[in-house]
Amino acid sequence: MAISGVLRPGFVQLRVLNLNAALKHYVDHIGLNKVMTGPDGRVYLKAPDEFDHHSLVLREAAEAGVDVTAFKVAKDADLDHFAARIEAWGLAVGTVAPGEQPGLGRRIGVTLTTGHRIELYAHADLADDHPEISNPEIWKAEPRGMRAQRMDHILLYGPGIGKAQRFFEECLDFALTEKVETPDGLLAIWLSCSNKAHDVAFVEHAVPNKLHHVAFQLEDWNDIGNAADLIGRYDIALDIGPTRHGITRGQTIYFFDPSGNRNEVFSGGYTYYPDNPTRGWDADHIGKAIFYYERALNERFLGVVT
Ligand SMILES: [Fe+2]
């Protein structure tokens, strides 16, 4: 196995204001499958092309946002390995007992200086409704809504992203794939633990623990257009798109769930290898970096977070 250590973003737990409205959005429109409701009322969902028990957790709360972003590691011993490295690096490591979320084994976690809770886990049950393994069809059930295939990445806003960069590089072996630097300093970073152009990204922001978006992978540009049709048809709050990023080269459309959490559906993006240099953008090119077609940022995209 060439990919070892941290494999991918495993699950994100979001806060939503109304579970029924959120479920209609994530299940009917984005195309996730509901796995179960847990004993404390949290709802567990997965995308149809994922094997693990769940990848999105919804918790009803008075304020929208993100509770935790968790990454799956290759094996249980990795958790002890990473815990030792994180503590030696200077962050306190907490533990979460197996079963705190149904279908998951033990987790370790830290709170970054950006305010975000980051966790690692090694075990997830194989989903009952997993993709076919023996003579697999392209999909088991016809894809629904935007036809999300998997949860792909998350973009977080908070203070001190340079330290978050070093945490992901020095403790978890992520690589910095792209960065935006302005005369005021580091503005944004994209980090990969895999062959993807990014698995997690951060933007410098004064208020800690903010969510910019959680992104779901679609198959191709045609499906981004289909998502745009659904956003129009069902009056889903649009942010921007369909468009393309200069950074990652991903094809994209952004919109909001009924609680105001931003979502992205995303396809494409280049293949990253760990020996690739970090791509850099400066303040004069930031519009094209973020929105390659429009070549300009919009205030809502920059400023609205949950
Ligand atoms: Fe994204």
Short mmCIF file of C-alpha atoms and ligand atoms in Angstrom, two decimals:
data_model
loop_
_atom_site.label_atom_id
_atom_site.label_comp_id
_atom_site.label_asym_id
_atom_site.label_seq_id
_atom_site.Cartn_x
_atom_site.Cartn_y
_atom_site.Cartn_z
CA MET A 1 0.00 0.00 0.00
CA ALA A 2 1.67 3.20 -1.15
CA ILE A 3 -0.71 5.54 0.67
CA SER A 4 -0.11 5.05 4.39
CA GLY A 5 -0.72 7.04 7.56
CA VAL A 6 -3.61 9.44 6.99
CA LEU A 7 -5.72 8.15 4.09
CA ARG A 8 -8.45 10.76 3.58
CA PRO A 9 -11.08 12.95 5.21
CA GLY A 10 -13.31 10.40 6.92
CA PHE A 11 -16.24 12.30 8.34
CA VAL A 12 -17.37 15.80 9.14
CA GLN A 13 -19.88 16.57 11.92
CA LEU A 14 -21.97 19.63 11.10
CA ARG A 15 -24.44 21.56 13.24
CA VAL A 16 -27.76 22.29 11.58
CA LEU A 17 -30.73 24.30 12.78
CA ASN A 18 -33.40 21.86 11.64
CA LEU A 19 -32.71 18.20 11.01
CA ASN A 20 -35.65 17.55 8.72
CA ALA A 21 -34.76 20.47 6.45
CA ALA A 22 -31.12 19.38 6.46
CA LEU A 23 -32.02 15.80 5.57
CA LYS A 24 -34.15 16.92 2.64
CA HIS A 25 -31.16 18.94 1.41
CA TYR A 26 -28.42 16.37 1.90
CA VAL A 27 -30.43 13.30 0.92
CA ASP A 28 -32.90 14.47 -1.73
CA HIS A 29 -30.80 17.20 -3.33
CA ILE A 30 -27.13 16.30 -2.81
CA GLY A 31 -27.84 12.58 -3.06
CA LEU A 32 -26.39 11.19 0.17
CA ASN A 33 -27.97 8.17 1.82
CA LYS A 34 -29.23 8.28 5.40
CA VAL A 35 -27.55 5.51 7.38
CA MET A 36 -29.24 5.86 10.77
CA THR A 37 -30.28 8.14 13.60
CA GLY A 38 -28.18 7.62 16.73
CA PRO A 39 -29.52 7.41 20.29
CA ASP A 40 -28.68 11.08 20.95
CA GLY A 41 -30.48 12.25 17.80
CA ARG A 42 -27.44 12.76 15.58
CA VAL A 43 -28.06 11.59 12.02
CA TYR A 44 -25.44 9.67 10.06
CA LEU A 45 -25.17 9.82 6.25
CA LYS A 46 -22.88 8.52 3.55
CA ALA A 47 -22.39 9.05 -0.14
CA PRO A 48 -23.33 6.08 -2.31
CA ASP A 49 -19.76 5.39 -3.54
CA GLU A 50 -18.24 5.22 -0.04
CA PHE A 51 -17.53 1.93 1.74
CA ASP A 52 -17.35 3.22 5.32
CA HIS A 53 -20.27 3.44 7.73
CA HIS A 54 -20.75 7.21 7.35
CA SER A 55 -19.01 10.38 6.20
CA LEU A 56 -21.37 13.15 7.35
CA VAL A 57 -22.91 13.58 10.79
CA LEU A 58 -25.67 16.14 11.39
CA ARG A 59 -26.31 17.45 14.89
CA GLU A 60 -29.27 19.74 15.53
CA ALA A 61 -28.15 22.87 17.39
CA ALA A 62 -29.01 26.54 17.81
CA GLU A 63 -26.06 27.65 15.68
CA ALA A 64 -24.77 26.22 12.39
CA GLY A 65 -21.11 25.30 11.86
CA VAL A 66 -18.67 22.42 12.25
CA ASP A 67 -18.06 20.33 15.38
CA VAL A 68 -15.24 18.11 14.15
CA THR A 69 -13.34 17.15 11.00
CA ALA A 70 -11.96 13.60 11.17
CA PHE A 71 -9.43 11.78 9.03
CA LYS A 72 -9.17 8.04 8.58
CA VAL A 73 -5.75 6.45 9.07
CA ALA A 74 -4.58 3.14 7.64
CA LYS A 75 -4.24 1.07 10.84
CA ASP A 76 -4.91 1.20 14.56
CA ALA A 77 -1.21 1.49 15.49
CA ASP A 78 -1.08 4.73 13.47
CA LEU A 79 -3.24 6.36 16.15
CA ASP A 80 -0.58 5.77 18.81
CA HIS A 81 2.16 6.84 16.39
CA PHE A 82 0.40 10.11 15.53
CA ALA A 83 -0.60 10.78 19.16
CA ALA A 84 3.06 10.55 20.23
CA ARG A 85 4.17 12.85 17.41
CA ILE A 86 1.45 15.41 18.16
CA GLU A 87 2.27 15.49 21.87
CA ALA A 88 6.00 15.81 21.15
CA TRP A 89 5.08 18.70 18.81
CA GLY A 90 3.29 20.43 21.69
CA LEU A 91 -0.44 19.85 21.38
CA ALA A 92 -2.52 17.96 23.95
CA VAL A 93 -4.14 14.82 22.51
CA GLY A 94 -7.57 13.72 23.70
CA THR A 95 -9.33 10.44 23.12
CA VAL A 96 -12.85 9.50 22.08
CA ALA A 97 -14.14 6.08 23.06
CA PRO A 98 -15.11 3.52 20.40
CA GLY A 99 -18.79 3.75 19.59
CA GLU A 100 -19.20 7.44 20.46
CA GLN A 101 -20.32 7.48 16.85
CA PRO A 102 -21.96 4.24 15.67
CA GLY A 103 -19.73 2.18 13.41
CA LEU A 104 -16.45 3.82 14.41
CA GLY A 105 -13.56 2.63 16.57
CA ARG A 106 -11.49 4.74 18.94
CA ARG A 107 -10.48 8.24 17.93
CA ILE A 108 -7.79 10.67 18.99
CA GLY A 109 -8.26 14.40 18.67
CA VAL A 110 -6.71 17.83 19.04
CA THR A 111 -7.91 21.40 18.94
CA LEU A 112 -5.80 23.55 16.61
CA THR A 113 -4.96 27.18 17.27
CA THR A 114 -7.43 27.96 14.48
CA GLY A 115 -10.05 26.66 16.92
CA HIS A 116 -10.93 23.55 14.91
CA ARG A 117 -11.31 20.08 16.37
CA ILE A 118 -9.37 17.56 14.25
CA GLU A 119 -9.67 13.83 14.92
CA LEU A 120 -8.12 10.61 13.61
CA TYR A 121 -9.57 7.11 13.62
CA ALA A 122 -8.59 3.81 12.07
CA HIS A 123 -11.71 1.68 12.16
CA ALA A 124 -15.03 2.22 10.43
CA ASP A 125 -17.49 -0.61 9.90
CA LEU A 126 -18.12 -1.55 6.30
CA ALA A 127 -21.43 0.12 5.46
CA ASP A 128 -24.40 -2.22 5.05
CA ASP A 129 -25.20 -0.36 1.85
CA HIS A 130 -21.68 -0.31 0.40
CA PRO A 131 -20.78 -0.23 -3.30
CA GLU A 132 -20.77 -3.62 -4.95
CA ILE A 133 -17.53 -5.60 -4.71
CA SER A 134 -18.16 -8.71 -6.80
CA ASN A 135 -18.64 -7.92 -10.50
CA PRO A 136 -19.60 -4.39 -9.48
CA GLU A 137 -22.08 -2.35 -11.45
CA ILE A 138 -21.09 1.32 -11.92
CA TRP A 139 -23.58 2.04 -9.15
CA LYS A 140 -25.90 -0.20 -7.15
CA ALA A 141 -28.86 2.18 -7.11
CA GLU A 142 -29.40 4.94 -9.65
CA PRO A 143 -27.76 8.12 -8.29
CA ARG A 144 -30.14 10.73 -6.87
CA GLY A 145 -30.14 14.52 -6.90
CA MET A 146 -26.67 16.00 -7.52
CA ARG A 147 -25.26 12.45 -7.61
CA ALA A 148 -22.58 13.01 -4.92
CA GLN A 149 -20.08 10.14 -4.97
CA ARG A 150 -18.15 10.86 -1.80
CA MET A 151 -17.33 13.51 0.78
CA ASP A 152 -14.17 15.08 -0.62
CA HIS A 153 -12.67 17.90 1.48
CA ILE A 154 -13.35 20.75 3.87
CA LEU A 155 -12.26 24.39 3.98
CA LEU A 156 -11.92 25.96 7.42
CA TYR A 157 -11.48 29.60 8.52
CA GLY A 158 -9.56 30.59 11.63
CA PRO A 159 -6.55 32.47 13.04
CA GLY A 160 -2.94 31.32 12.71
CA ILE A 161 -3.10 29.08 9.66
CA GLY A 162 0.70 28.95 9.42
CA LYS A 163 0.68 26.87 12.60
CA ALA A 164 -2.11 24.68 11.19
CA GLN A 165 0.06 24.14 8.10
CA ARG A 166 2.99 23.00 10.24
CA PHE A 167 0.71 20.71 12.27
CA PHE A 168 -0.54 18.93 9.16
CA GLU A 169 2.96 18.75 7.63
CA GLU A 170 5.01 17.91 10.70
CA CYS A 171 2.57 15.75 12.69
CA LEU A 172 0.46 14.09 9.98
CA ASP A 173 2.72 14.07 6.87
CA PHE A 174 0.39 16.16 4.72
CA ALA A 175 1.92 18.18 1.88
CA LEU A 176 1.25 21.82 1.06
CA THR A 177 -0.06 21.74 -2.52
CA GLU A 178 -0.96 25.42 -2.95
CA LYS A 179 -0.81 28.68 -1.01
CA VAL A 180 -1.89 32.30 -1.40
CA GLU A 181 0.40 34.93 0.08
CA THR A 182 -0.31 38.64 0.23
CA PRO A 183 1.88 41.49 1.52
CA ASP A 184 0.07 40.98 4.85
CA GLY A 185 1.20 37.34 5.05
CA LEU A 186 -0.16 33.88 4.45
CA LEU A 187 -3.84 34.10 3.41
CA ALA A 188 -4.79 30.53 2.45
CA ILE A 189 -3.33 27.01 2.27
CA TRP A 190 -4.34 23.76 0.58
CA LEU A 191 -3.03 20.49 2.03
CA SER A 192 -3.08 16.91 0.72
CA CYS A 193 -2.56 13.54 2.39
CA SER A 194 -3.15 11.71 -0.88
CA ASN A 195 -3.12 12.02 -4.68
CA LYS A 196 -5.80 14.71 -4.50
CA ALA A 197 -5.01 18.39 -5.04
CA HIS A 198 -6.36 18.97 -1.53
CA ASP A 199 -7.95 17.12 1.36
CA VAL A 200 -8.23 20.10 3.70
CA ALA A 201 -7.73 23.85 3.29
CA PHE A 202 -7.56 26.86 5.61
CA VAL A 203 -8.09 30.59 5.17
CA GLU A 204 -6.73 33.12 7.66
CA HIS A 205 -9.63 34.64 9.60
CA ALA A 206 -9.86 36.52 12.89
CA VAL A 207 -12.70 34.43 14.34
CA PRO A 208 -11.76 30.84 15.30
CA ASN A 209 -13.47 27.55 14.43
CA LYS A 210 -15.38 28.68 11.36
CA LEU A 211 -16.56 26.54 8.44
CA HIS A 212 -16.31 27.84 4.89
CA HIS A 213 -17.53 24.71 3.12
CA VAL A 214 -17.70 20.96 2.99
CA ALA A 215 -17.32 19.55 -0.52
CA PHE A 216 -18.71 16.46 -2.20
CA GLN A 217 -17.18 14.83 -5.25
CA LEU A 218 -19.21 14.56 -8.46
CA GLU A 219 -18.19 12.51 -11.49
CA ASP A 220 -17.64 15.28 -14.02
CA TRP A 221 -18.51 18.72 -15.37
CA ASN A 222 -21.85 17.45 -16.69
CA ASP A 223 -22.86 16.63 -13.13
CA ILE A 224 -21.86 20.15 -12.00
CA GLY A 225 -24.38 21.39 -14.60
CA ASN A 226 -26.98 18.98 -13.27
CA ALA A 227 -26.32 20.35 -9.77
CA ALA A 228 -26.85 23.89 -11.08
CA ASP A 229 -30.18 22.79 -12.58
CA LEU A 230 -31.29 21.37 -9.22
CA ILE A 231 -30.16 24.51 -7.37
CA GLY A 232 -32.39 26.51 -9.73
CA ARG A 233 -35.31 24.06 -9.68
CA TYR A 234 -35.47 23.81 -5.88
CA ASP A 235 -34.47 27.43 -5.09
CA ILE A 236 -31.40 26.34 -3.15
CA ALA A 237 -29.39 29.39 -2.04
CA LEU A 238 -26.61 29.79 -4.64
CA ASP A 239 -23.22 31.25 -3.76
CA ILE A 240 -21.31 31.09 -7.05
CA GLY A 241 -20.87 28.90 -10.10
CA PRO A 242 -20.74 26.76 -12.07
CA THR A 243 -17.13 27.84 -12.46
CA ARG A 244 -13.59 26.58 -12.09
CA HIS A 245 -10.78 27.16 -9.63
CA GLY A 246 -7.28 28.11 -10.74
CA ILE A 247 -6.18 26.54 -7.46
CA THR A 248 -6.65 22.73 -7.74
CA ARG A 249 -8.24 23.28 -11.24
CA GLY A 250 -11.45 21.86 -9.79
CA GLN A 251 -14.81 22.44 -11.49
CA THR A 252 -17.29 23.66 -8.95
CA ILE A 253 -20.54 25.19 -7.78
CA TYR A 254 -21.16 26.59 -4.28
CA PHE A 255 -24.46 26.83 -2.44
CA PHE A 256 -25.86 26.80 1.10
CA ASP A 257 -27.72 24.20 3.12
CA PRO A 258 -30.93 25.38 4.85
CA SER A 259 -28.92 26.26 7.99
CA GLY A 260 -26.47 28.45 6.08
CA ASN A 261 -23.57 25.99 5.98
CA ARG A 262 -21.84 26.36 2.63
CA ASN A 263 -21.56 23.27 0.43
CA GLU A 264 -19.53 22.67 -2.69
CA VAL A 265 -19.94 20.00 -5.33
CA PHE A 266 -16.70 19.50 -7.15
CA SER A 267 -15.18 17.49 -9.99
CA GLY A 268 -11.78 17.21 -11.59
CA GLY A 269 -8.68 18.76 -10.12
CA TYR A 270 -5.15 17.66 -10.91
CA THR A 271 -3.37 14.59 -9.60
CA TYR A 272 -0.90 15.47 -6.86
CA TYR A 273 2.28 13.60 -5.98
CA PRO A 274 4.30 14.28 -2.82
CA ASP A 275 7.37 15.31 -4.82
CA ASN A 276 5.47 18.09 -6.63
CA PRO A 277 6.48 21.64 -5.70
CA THR A 278 4.00 23.84 -3.84
CA ARG A 279 2.12 26.10 -6.25
CA GLY A 280 1.94 29.72 -5.10
CA TRP A 281 -0.35 32.66 -5.87
CA ASP A 282 0.11 36.32 -5.01
CA ALA A 283 -2.34 39.10 -4.25
CA ASP A 284 -2.43 40.26 -7.88
CA HIS A 285 -3.66 36.85 -9.08
CA ILE A 286 -6.05 35.89 -6.29
CA GLY A 287 -9.22 36.39 -8.37
CA LYS A 288 -8.07 33.93 -11.01
CA ALA A 289 -6.74 31.58 -8.32
CA ILE A 290 -10.15 31.23 -6.73
CA PHE A 291 -12.51 31.75 -9.71
CA TYR A 292 -10.65 31.17 -12.94
CA TYR A 293 -13.48 32.25 -15.23
CA GLU A 294 -14.70 35.33 -13.32
CA ARG A 295 -11.15 36.36 -12.29
CA ALA A 296 -12.61 38.17 -9.29
CA LEU A 297 -13.70 37.23 -5.79
CA ASN A 298 -17.11 38.10 -4.40
CA GLU A 299 -17.64 39.44 -0.91
CA ARG A 300 -20.07 36.66 0.05
CA PHE A 301 -17.56 33.96 -0.80
CA LEU A 302 -14.89 35.69 1.26
CA GLY A 303 -16.92 36.71 4.25
CA VAL A 304 -19.83 34.33 4.89
CA VAL A 305 -18.88 31.45 7.18
CA THR A 306 -20.69 29.42 9.83
FE FE B 1 -13.56 23.25 -1.95
#
